[in-house]
Coordinates of N, CA, C and O in Angstrom, one line a residue:
M28 N -7.6 28.0 33.1 CA -7.4 29.0 32.1 C -6.1 28.8 31.4 O -5.1 28.7 32.1
P29 N -6.1 28.8 30.1 CA -4.9 28.6 29.3 C -3.9 29.8 29.7 O -4.3 30.9 29.9
T30 N -2.6 29.4 29.7 CA -1.6 30.4 30.1 C -1.5 31.6 29.1 O -1.1 32.7 29.5
F31 N -1.9 31.4 27.8 CA -1.8 32.5 26.9 C -2.7 33.7 27.3 O -2.5 34.8 26.9
F32 N -3.8 33.4 28.1 CA -4.6 34.5 28.5 C -3.9 35.4 29.5 O -4.3 36.5 29.8
K33 N -2.8 35.0 30.1 CA -2.0 35.8 31.0 C -0.9 36.5 30.2 O -0.2 37.4 30.8
D34 N -0.7 36.3 29.0 CA 0.3 36.9 28.1 C -0.2 38.3 27.7 O -1.2 38.5 27.1
S35 N 0.6 39.3 28.1 CA 0.1 40.7 27.9 C 0.0 41.0 26.4 O -0.9 41.8 26.0
I36 N 0.8 40.4 25.6 CA 0.7 40.7 24.1 C -0.6 40.0 23.6 O -1.3 40.6 22.8
F37 N -0.9 38.8 24.0 CA -2.1 38.2 23.6 C -3.3 39.0 24.0 O -4.2 39.3 23.2
V38 N -3.3 39.5 25.2 CA -4.5 40.3 25.7 C -4.6 41.6 24.9 O -5.7 42.0 24.5
F39 N -3.4 42.2 24.6 CA -3.4 43.4 23.7 C -4.0 43.1 22.4 O -4.9 43.8 21.9
L40 N -3.6 42.0 21.8 CA -4.1 41.6 20.4 C -5.6 41.3 20.5 O -6.3 41.4 19.5
L41 N -6.0 40.8 21.6 CA -7.5 40.4 21.8 C -8.3 41.7 21.8 O -9.4 41.7 21.2
I42 N -7.8 42.8 22.4 CA -8.6 44.0 22.5 C -8.3 45.0 21.4 O -9.0 46.0 21.3
A43 N -7.2 44.8 20.7 CA -6.8 45.7 19.6 C -7.8 46.1 18.6 O -7.9 47.2 18.2
P44 N -8.7 45.2 18.2 CA -9.8 45.6 17.2 C -10.8 46.5 17.8 O -11.6 47.0 17.0
L45 N -10.9 46.7 19.1 CA -12.0 47.6 19.6 C -12.1 48.9 19.0 O -13.2 49.3 18.7
P46 N -11.0 49.7 18.8 CA -11.2 51.0 18.1 C -11.8 50.8 16.7 O -12.6 51.7 16.3
V47 N -11.4 49.8 16.0 CA -11.9 49.6 14.6 C -13.4 49.2 14.7 O -14.2 49.8 14.0
W48 N -13.8 48.4 15.7 CA -15.2 48.0 15.8 C -16.0 49.3 16.2 O -17.1 49.5 15.7
L49 N -15.4 50.1 17.1 CA -16.1 51.3 17.5 C -16.3 52.3 16.3 O -17.4 52.8 16.1
W50 N -15.3 52.4 15.5 CA -15.4 53.2 14.3 C -16.4 52.7 13.3 O -17.2 53.4 12.8
L51 N -16.4 51.4 13.1 CA -17.4 50.8 12.3 C -18.8 51.0 12.8 O -19.8 51.3 12.0
Y52 N -19.0 50.9 14.1 CA -20.3 51.1 14.7 C -20.8 52.5 14.5 O -21.9 52.8 14.2
I53 N -19.8 53.5 14.7 CA -20.2 54.9 14.6 C -20.5 55.2 13.1 O -21.5 56.0 12.8
T54 N -19.7 54.7 12.2 CA -19.9 55.1 10.8 C -20.9 54.3 10.0 O -21.6 54.7 9.1
K55 N -21.1 53.0 10.4 CA -22.0 52.1 9.7 C -23.2 51.7 10.5 O -24.2 51.2 9.9
G56 N -23.2 51.8 11.8 CA -24.2 51.3 12.6 C -24.1 49.8 12.7 O -23.1 49.2 12.3
V57 N -25.2 49.1 13.2 CA -25.2 47.7 13.3 C -26.0 47.1 12.2 O -27.2 47.4 12.1
T58 N -25.4 46.4 11.3 CA -26.1 45.7 10.2 C -25.7 44.2 10.2 O -25.7 43.6 9.2
G59 N -25.3 43.7 11.3 CA -24.7 42.4 11.5 C -25.7 41.3 11.3 O -26.9 41.4 11.0
I60 N -25.1 40.1 11.3 CA -25.8 38.8 11.2 C -26.6 38.6 12.4 O -26.1 38.6 13.5
T61 N -27.9 38.2 12.2 CA -28.8 37.9 13.4 C -29.2 36.5 13.4 O -29.7 36.0 14.4
D62 N -28.9 35.7 12.4 CA -29.2 34.3 12.4 C -28.1 33.6 13.2 O -27.0 33.6 12.8
L63 N -28.5 33.0 14.3 CA -27.6 32.4 15.3 C -26.8 31.3 14.7 O -25.6 31.2 14.9
S64 N -27.4 30.4 13.8 CA -26.6 29.3 13.3 C -25.5 29.8 12.3 O -24.4 29.3 12.3
V65 N -25.8 30.8 11.5 CA -24.8 31.4 10.6 C -23.7 32.1 11.4 O -22.5 31.9 11.2
L66 N -24.1 32.8 12.5 CA -23.2 33.5 13.3 C -22.2 32.5 14.0 O -21.0 32.7 14.0
L67 N -22.8 31.5 14.5 CA -21.9 30.4 15.2 C -21.0 29.8 14.2 O -19.8 29.5 14.5
T68 N -21.4 29.6 13.0 CA -20.6 29.0 11.9 C -19.4 29.9 11.7 O -18.2 29.5 11.6
L69 N -19.7 31.2 11.5 CA -18.6 32.2 11.2 C -17.7 32.5 12.4 O -16.5 32.9 12.2
V70 N -18.2 32.4 13.6 CA -17.5 32.8 14.8 C -16.8 31.6 15.5 O -15.7 31.8 16.1
L71 N -17.3 30.4 15.3 CA -16.7 29.2 15.9 C -16.2 28.2 14.9 O -15.0 27.9 15.0
L72 N -17.0 27.7 14.1 CA -16.6 26.7 13.2 C -15.5 27.1 12.2 O -14.5 26.4 12.1
F73 N -15.7 28.2 11.4 CA -14.7 28.6 10.5 C -13.4 28.9 11.1 O -12.3 28.5 10.6
P74 N -13.3 29.7 12.2 CA -12.0 29.9 12.8 C -11.3 28.6 13.3 O -10.1 28.5 13.1
I75 N -12.0 27.7 13.8 CA -11.4 26.5 14.3 C -10.8 25.7 13.1 O -9.6 25.3 13.1
I76 N -11.6 25.5 12.0 CA -11.1 24.8 10.8 C -10.0 25.5 10.2 O -9.0 24.9 9.8
E77 N -10.1 26.9 10.0 CA -9.0 27.6 9.3 C -7.8 27.6 10.1 O -6.7 27.5 9.5
E78 N -7.8 27.8 11.4 CA -6.6 27.8 12.2 C -5.9 26.4 12.3 O -4.7 26.3 12.3
I79 N -6.7 25.4 12.4 CA -6.1 24.0 12.3 C -5.4 23.8 11.0 O -4.3 23.3 11.0
L80 N -6.0 24.2 9.9 CA -5.4 24.1 8.6 C -4.2 25.0 8.4 O -3.1 24.5 8.1
F81 N -4.4 26.3 8.6 CA -3.4 27.3 8.2 C -2.3 27.4 9.3 O -1.1 27.5 8.9
R82 N -2.6 27.4 10.6 CA -1.6 27.5 11.6 C -1.1 26.1 12.0 O 0.1 25.8 12.2
G83 N -2.1 25.2 12.2 CA -1.7 23.8 12.8 C -1.0 23.0 11.8 O 0.0 22.3 12.1
F84 N -1.4 23.0 10.5 CA -0.7 22.1 9.5 C 0.2 22.9 8.6 O 1.4 22.6 8.6
I85 N -0.3 23.9 7.9 CA 0.6 24.6 6.9 C 1.7 25.3 7.5 O 2.9 25.1 7.2
Q86 N 1.4 26.2 8.5 CA 2.5 27.0 9.1 C 3.5 26.1 9.9 O 4.7 26.3 9.8
S87 N 3.0 25.1 10.5 CA 3.9 24.2 11.3 C 4.8 23.4 10.3 O 6.0 23.2 10.5
F88 N 4.2 22.9 9.2 CA 5.0 22.2 8.2 C 6.1 23.1 7.6 O 7.3 22.7 7.5
L89 N 5.7 24.4 7.3 CA 6.7 25.3 6.7 C 7.8 25.7 7.7 O 8.9 25.8 7.4
A90 N 7.4 25.9 9.0 CA 8.3 26.3 10.0 C 9.4 25.3 10.3 O 10.5 25.6 10.6
K91 N 9.1 24.0 10.0 CA 10.1 22.9 10.2 C 11.2 23.0 9.1 O 12.3 22.5 9.3
R92 N 10.8 23.6 8.0 CA 11.7 23.6 6.8 C 12.3 25.0 6.5 O 13.3 25.1 5.9
L93 N 11.6 26.1 6.9 CA 12.0 27.4 6.6 C 12.3 28.2 7.9 O 11.4 28.3 8.7
H94 N 13.5 28.7 8.1 CA 13.8 29.3 9.4 C 14.1 30.8 9.3 O 14.5 31.4 10.3
Q95 N 13.8 31.4 8.2 CA 14.1 32.8 8.0 C 13.0 33.6 8.8 O 11.8 33.2 8.8
R96 N 13.4 34.7 9.4 CA 12.5 35.6 10.1 C 12.8 37.1 9.8 O 13.9 37.4 9.5
W97 N 11.8 37.9 9.8 CA 11.9 39.3 9.7 C 11.2 39.9 11.0 O 10.0 39.9 11.1
S98 N 12.0 40.3 11.9 CA 11.5 40.8 13.2 C 10.6 39.8 13.8 O 11.1 38.7 14.1
I99 N 9.4 40.0 14.0 CA 8.5 39.1 14.7 C 7.8 38.1 13.7 O 7.1 37.2 14.2
F100 N 8.0 38.3 12.4 CA 7.3 37.4 11.4 C 8.3 36.4 10.8 O 9.3 36.8 10.3
S101 N 7.9 35.2 10.9 CA 8.7 34.1 10.3 C 8.2 34.0 8.8 O 7.1 34.4 8.4
L102 N 9.1 33.4 8.0 CA 8.8 33.1 6.6 C 7.6 32.1 6.6 O 6.7 32.3 5.7
A103 N 7.5 31.2 7.5 CA 6.4 30.3 7.5 C 5.1 31.0 7.8 O 4.1 30.7 7.1
N104 N 5.1 32.0 8.6 CA 3.9 32.8 8.9 C 3.5 33.6 7.7 O 2.3 33.6 7.3
V105 N 4.5 34.2 7.1 CA 4.2 35.1 5.9 C 3.6 34.2 4.8 O 2.5 34.6 4.2
L106 N 4.2 33.1 4.5 CA 3.7 32.2 3.4 C 2.3 31.6 3.7 O 1.4 31.6 2.9
S107 N 2.1 31.2 5.0 CA 0.8 30.6 5.3 C -0.3 31.7 5.3 O -1.4 31.5 4.9
S108 N 0.1 32.9 5.6 CA -0.8 34.1 5.6 C -1.2 34.4 4.1 O -2.3 34.8 3.8
I109 N -0.2 34.3 3.2 CA -0.5 34.5 1.8 C -1.5 33.5 1.3 O -2.5 33.8 0.6
L110 N -1.3 32.2 1.7 CA -2.2 31.2 1.3 C -3.6 31.4 1.9 O -4.7 31.2 1.3
F111 N -3.6 31.9 3.2 CA -4.9 32.3 3.9 C -5.7 33.3 3.1 O -6.9 33.2 2.8
V112 N -5.0 34.4 2.6 CA -5.6 35.4 1.8 C -6.1 34.8 0.5 O -7.2 35.1 0.1
L113 N -5.3 34.0 -0.2 CA -5.7 33.4 -1.5 C -7.0 32.6 -1.3 O -7.9 32.6 -2.1
A114 N -7.1 31.8 -0.2 CA -8.3 31.0 0.1 C -9.5 31.9 0.3 O -10.6 31.5 -0.1
H115 N -9.3 33.1 0.8 CA -10.5 34.0 1.0 C -10.9 34.7 -0.3 O -12.0 35.2 -0.4
F116 N -10.1 34.6 -1.4 CA -10.6 35.1 -2.7 C -11.7 34.2 -3.2 O -12.4 34.6 -4.1
I117 N -11.8 33.0 -2.7 CA -12.9 32.1 -3.2 C -14.3 32.6 -3.0 O -15.1 32.6 -4.0
N118 N -14.6 33.2 -1.8 CA -16.0 33.7 -1.6 C -16.0 35.1 -1.2 O -17.0 35.5 -0.6
H119 N -15.0 35.9 -1.3 CA -15.0 37.3 -0.9 C -14.5 38.2 -2.0 O -13.7 37.8 -2.8
P120 N -15.0 39.4 -2.0 CA -14.5 40.4 -2.9 C -13.0 40.6 -2.7 O -12.5 40.4 -1.5
P121 N -12.2 41.0 -3.7 CA -10.8 41.2 -3.5 C -10.3 42.1 -2.3 O -9.4 41.7 -1.6
V122 N -11.0 43.2 -2.1 CA -10.6 44.0 -1.0 C -10.8 43.3 0.4 O -9.9 43.4 1.2
C123 N -11.9 42.6 0.5 CA -12.1 41.8 1.8 C -11.1 40.7 1.9 O -10.6 40.4 3.0
A124 N -10.8 40.0 0.8 CA -9.8 38.9 0.9 C -8.4 39.5 1.3 O -7.8 38.9 2.1
L125 N -8.1 40.6 0.7 CA -6.8 41.2 1.1 C -6.8 41.7 2.5 O -5.7 41.7 3.1
A126 N -7.9 42.1 3.0 CA -8.0 42.7 4.4 C -7.7 41.6 5.4 O -7.4 42.0 6.6
V127 N -7.7 40.4 5.1 CA -7.4 39.3 6.1 C -5.9 39.1 6.3 O -5.5 38.3 7.2
L128 N -5.1 39.8 5.5 CA -3.6 39.5 5.6 C -3.1 39.9 7.0 O -2.4 39.1 7.6
I129 N -3.4 41.1 7.5 CA -2.9 41.6 8.8 C -3.4 40.6 9.9 O -2.6 40.2 10.7
P130 N -4.7 40.4 10.0 CA -5.1 39.4 11.1 C -4.5 38.1 10.9 O -4.1 37.5 11.9
S131 N -4.3 37.6 9.7 CA -3.6 36.3 9.5 C -2.2 36.3 10.1 O -1.7 35.4 10.7
L132 N -1.5 37.4 9.8 CA -0.1 37.5 10.3 C -0.1 37.6 11.9 O 0.7 37.0 12.5
V133 N -1.1 38.2 12.4 CA -1.3 38.3 13.9 C -1.6 36.8 14.4 O -1.0 36.4 15.4
F134 N -2.5 36.1 13.8 CA -2.8 34.8 14.2 C -1.5 33.9 14.2 O -1.3 33.1 15.1
G135 N -0.8 34.0 13.1 CA 0.5 33.2 12.9 C 1.5 33.6 14.0 O 2.2 32.7 14.5
Y136 N 1.6 34.9 14.3 CA 2.6 35.4 15.3 C 2.2 34.8 16.6 O 3.1 34.3 17.4
I137 N 0.9 34.9 17.0 CA 0.5 34.4 18.3 C 0.6 32.9 18.5 O 0.9 32.4 19.5
Q138 N 0.5 32.2 17.3 CA 0.7 30.8 17.3 C 2.1 30.4 17.7 O 2.4 29.6 18.5
E139 N 3.0 31.2 17.0 CA 4.5 30.9 17.3 C 4.9 31.4 18.7 O 5.7 30.8 19.3
R140 N 4.3 32.4 19.1 CA 4.6 33.0 20.5 C 4.2 32.0 21.6 O 4.9 31.8 22.5
T141 N 3.0 31.5 21.4 CA 2.4 30.7 22.5 C 2.6 29.2 22.3 O 2.5 28.4 23.2
N142 N 2.8 28.8 21.0 CA 2.9 27.4 20.7 C 1.6 26.6 21.2 O 1.7 25.5 21.7
N143 N 0.5 27.3 21.0 CA -0.8 26.7 21.4 C -1.8 27.1 20.4 O -2.2 28.3 20.3
L144 N -2.4 26.2 19.7 CA -3.3 26.5 18.6 C -4.6 27.1 19.1 O -5.3 27.8 18.4
A145 N -4.9 27.0 20.4 CA -6.1 27.6 21.0 C -6.0 29.2 20.9 O -7.0 29.9 20.9
A146 N -4.7 29.7 21.0 CA -4.6 31.1 21.0 C -5.0 31.8 19.7 O -5.8 32.7 19.7
P147 N -4.5 31.3 18.5 CA -5.0 31.9 17.3 C -6.5 31.7 17.1 O -7.2 32.5 16.5
I148 N -7.0 30.5 17.5 CA -8.4 30.2 17.4 C -9.2 31.3 18.2 O -10.2 31.8 17.7
A149 N -8.8 31.6 19.4 CA -9.5 32.5 20.3 C -9.5 33.9 19.6 O -10.5 34.6 19.6
L150 N -8.3 34.3 19.1 CA -8.2 35.6 18.4 C -9.1 35.7 17.2 O -9.9 36.6 17.0
H151 N -9.0 34.6 16.4 CA -9.8 34.6 15.1 C -11.3 34.6 15.4 O -12.0 35.4 14.8
S152 N -11.7 33.9 16.4 CA -13.1 33.9 16.8 C -13.6 35.2 17.3 O -14.7 35.7 16.9
T153 N -12.7 35.9 18.1 CA -13.1 37.2 18.6 C -13.1 38.2 17.5 O -14.1 39.0 17.4
Y154 N -12.2 38.2 16.6 CA -12.1 39.2 15.4 C -13.4 38.9 14.6 O -14.0 39.9 14.2
N155 N -13.7 37.7 14.3 CA -14.9 37.4 13.4 C -16.1 37.8 14.2 O -17.0 38.4 13.5
A156 N -16.2 37.6 15.5 CA -17.4 38.0 16.2 C -17.7 39.5 16.1 O -18.8 39.9 15.8
G157 N -16.6 40.3 16.3 CA -16.8 41.7 16.2 C -17.2 42.2 14.8 O -18.1 43.0 14.7
F158 N -16.5 41.6 13.8 CA -16.8 42.0 12.5 C -18.2 41.6 12.1 O -19.0 42.4 11.6
F159 N -18.6 40.3 12.2 CA -19.9 39.9 11.7 C -21.1 40.3 12.5 O -22.1 40.5 12.0
L160 N -20.9 40.6 13.8 CA -22.0 41.2 14.6 C -22.3 42.6 14.2 O -23.4 43.1 14.2
L161 N -21.2 43.3 13.8 CA -21.4 44.7 13.3 C -21.8 44.8 11.9 O -22.7 45.6 11.5
L162 N -21.1 44.1 11.0 CA -21.4 44.3 9.6 C -22.0 43.2 8.8 O -22.5 43.4 7.7
G163 N -22.0 42.0 9.4 CA -22.7 40.9 8.7 C -21.9 40.3 7.6 O -20.9 40.4 7.2

């Protein structure tokens, strides 16, 4: 088992969306994706590709050159998260694209905290699973 699963902050971030998912379930019901291949693409393939690109390459590249921090957020994390949001404008309505900013900052934070790309991939996959299983 990877060591980040023993990190209390990682575990907290892993379960943090549960109240949101519960609220969505109560207010919207379940209208999620039922096509397994689409669901696997959204829950496994996209998070792996996005985290390798945004945390593995972009954030790492920026972190070597930019050292400014604001509390728990580095400038590299903020800039790569802004790029992550901009990338989501390609196939998402503006509100949905903007909504990925907070999760992106979380993914970047946990990447810097654990120095293990599997940690943001696990969070991203979990967040996508909850969202797409409930709302599609």
